[in-house]
Tab-separated table of C-alpha atoms in Angstrom:
chain	number	residue	atom	x	y	z
A	189	MET	CA	11.566	-0.704	-20.872
A	190	ALA	CA	8.259	-2.482	-20.414
A	191	ASN	CA	5.952	-2.998	-23.355
A	192	LEU	CA	2.744	-1.203	-22.423
A	193	ASN	CA	0.862	-2.389	-25.508
A	194	PHE	CA	-1.339	-4.949	-23.780
A	195	PRO	CA	-3.218	-7.333	-26.065
A	196	LYS	CA	-6.512	-6.616	-24.289
A	197	MET	CA	-8.141	-4.516	-21.591
A	198	MET	CA	-6.582	-5.591	-18.283
A	199	TYR	CA	-8.989	-6.811	-15.582
A	200	GLY	CA	-8.256	-6.629	-11.861
A	201	GLY	CA	-8.272	-4.399	-8.804
A	202	ASP	CA	-6.598	-3.629	-5.490
A	203	TYR	CA	-5.018	-6.579	-3.689
A	204	ASN	CA	-3.851	-6.143	-0.091
A	205	PRO	CA	-2.184	-9.456	0.821
A	206	GLU	CA	-0.193	-7.830	3.627
A	207	GLN	CA	-3.475	-7.670	5.552
A	208	TRP	CA	-3.942	-11.457	5.430
A	209	PRO	CA	-1.932	-14.536	6.491
A	210	LYS	CA	0.536	-15.779	3.850
A	211	GLU	CA	-1.129	-19.187	4.023
A	212	ILE	CA	-4.056	-17.923	1.917
A	213	TRP	CA	-2.051	-16.182	-0.831
A	214	ASP	CA	-1.978	-19.321	-3.007
A	215	GLU	CA	-5.758	-19.592	-2.715
A	216	ASP	CA	-6.014	-15.926	-3.700
A	217	MET	CA	-4.040	-16.697	-6.853
A	218	ARG	CA	-6.321	-19.644	-7.667
A	219	LEU	CA	-9.424	-17.507	-7.199
A	220	PHE	CA	-7.937	-14.685	-9.259
A	221	GLN	CA	-7.351	-17.115	-12.110
A	222	LEU	CA	-10.920	-18.426	-11.859
A	223	ALA	CA	-12.206	-14.839	-12.007
A	224	GLY	CA	-10.060	-14.036	-15.053
A	225	ILE	CA	-8.015	-11.428	-13.200
A	226	ASP	CA	-4.801	-10.565	-14.989
A	227	ILE	CA	-3.560	-7.532	-13.016
A	228	ALA	CA	-3.527	-6.590	-9.336
A	229	THR	CA	-2.734	-3.230	-7.783
A	230	ILE	CA	-0.537	-3.910	-4.760
A	231	GLY	CA	0.984	-1.821	-1.995
A	232	VAL	CA	-1.768	0.799	-1.626
A	233	PHE	CA	-1.918	0.664	2.200
A	234	SER	CA	1.423	-1.028	2.838
A	235	TRP	CA	3.678	1.749	4.090
A	236	ALA	CA	3.767	0.329	7.648
A	237	PRO	CA	4.844	-3.214	6.671
A	238	LEU	CA	7.290	-1.836	4.100
A	239	GLN	CA	8.836	0.567	6.639
A	240	PRO	CA	8.124	-0.719	10.170
A	241	ASP	CA	10.252	2.041	11.732
A	242	GLU	CA	12.123	5.110	10.574
A	243	ILE	CA	15.293	3.284	9.511
A	244	THR	CA	14.079	-0.214	8.593
A	245	TYR	CA	12.707	-1.301	5.217
A	246	ASP	CA	11.279	-4.734	4.396
A	247	PHE	CA	10.460	-5.533	0.778
A	248	GLY	CA	10.591	-9.324	1.194
A	249	TRP	CA	6.833	-9.883	1.361
A	250	LEU	CA	6.288	-7.527	-1.596
A	251	ASP	CA	8.830	-9.448	-3.680
A	252	GLU	CA	7.025	-12.672	-2.759
A	253	VAL	CA	3.631	-11.288	-3.812
A	254	MET	CA	4.996	-9.960	-7.100
A	255	ASP	CA	6.607	-13.350	-7.782
A	256	LYS	CA	3.315	-15.147	-7.048
A	257	LEU	CA	1.419	-12.862	-9.403
A	258	ALA	CA	3.977	-13.417	-12.184
A	259	GLN	CA	4.067	-17.191	-11.624
A	260	ASN	CA	0.294	-17.218	-12.044
A	261	GLY	CA	0.306	-15.182	-15.249
A	262	MET	CA	-0.741	-11.881	-13.681
A	263	LYS	CA	0.797	-8.456	-13.789
A	264	ALA	CA	1.369	-6.137	-10.813
A	265	CYS	CA	0.446	-2.478	-10.768
A	266	LEU	CA	2.636	-1.125	-7.972
A	267	ALA	CA	1.042	1.630	-5.889
A	268	THR	CA	2.950	4.296	-3.974
A	269	SER	CA	2.061	2.841	-0.535
A	270	THR	CA	1.329	6.251	0.923
A	271	ALA	CA	-2.449	5.986	1.445
A	272	ALA	CA	-1.962	5.528	5.198
A	273	VAL	CA	1.050	6.678	7.207
A	274	PRO	CA	2.617	4.248	9.697
A	275	ALA	CA	1.864	4.693	13.417
A	276	TRP	CA	5.502	5.484	14.190
A	277	MET	CA	5.381	8.416	11.772
A	278	ALA	CA	2.153	9.859	13.173
A	279	LYS	CA	3.598	9.612	16.687
A	280	ARG	CA	6.988	11.123	15.870
A	281	TYR	CA	5.742	13.685	13.323
A	282	PRO	CA	2.161	14.597	14.329
A	283	ASP	CA	2.057	17.410	11.763
A	284	VAL	CA	1.475	14.760	9.096
A	285	LEU	CA	-2.012	14.153	10.535
A	286	ARG	CA	-5.017	15.952	9.134
A	287	LYS	CA	-6.820	18.797	10.835
A	288	THR	CA	-10.533	19.442	10.794
A	289	SER	CA	-11.838	22.689	9.332
A	290	ASP	CA	-11.832	24.214	12.830
A	291	GLY	CA	-8.168	23.310	13.414
A	292	MET	CA	-8.558	20.182	15.564
A	293	MET	CA	-5.858	17.574	14.877
A	294	ARG	CA	-7.318	14.221	13.838
A	295	LYS	CA	-6.109	11.119	15.602
A	296	PHE	CA	-4.159	8.319	14.003
A	297	GLY	CA	-6.160	5.516	12.358
A	298	GLY	CA	-8.979	5.135	9.927
A	299	GLY	CA	-7.287	4.954	6.546
A	300	ILE	CA	-6.132	8.076	4.747
A	301	ILE	CA	-5.155	10.333	7.623
A	302	PHE	CA	-2.190	12.362	6.428
A	303	ALA	CA	-2.263	16.064	5.694
A	304	ARG	CA	-1.379	16.531	2.037
A	305	THR	CA	-0.184	20.013	2.875
A	306	ALA	CA	2.048	19.137	5.849
A	307	ARG	CA	5.342	20.998	5.846
A	308	PRO	CA	8.571	20.113	7.656
A	309	SER	CA	8.235	23.386	9.591
A	310	GLY	CA	5.087	22.061	11.255
A	311	ILE	CA	2.780	24.477	9.462
A	312	ILE	CA	-0.307	22.841	7.963
A	313	ARG	CA	-2.389	24.725	5.463
A	314	GLY	CA	-5.882	23.949	4.356
């Protein structure tokens, strides 16, 4: 089990390397060190690259980012990756998309778009 008794207040924030070319990740690490960052929250918006289709999972890039953080003396705070559903999911299961207060289905895109109350039956409350 991890020791959660950190010697100081951790300093960092969200890091979304999956949105940038891998070629700059080393520079990110250098800049993080210069800024005194010692923790990065990763995976917040990464559902699509982690699961590019319904049956495929790819954790390779996430492993690489976590390794880079550790090699540079930083910790990773792993998010749930559910802030934005992948396009394939919105297309195949449109009930996951939000509805406006007057019942209009919102379109895919624009960050957090899922309906927190979506049910497998297709009924959306709220």
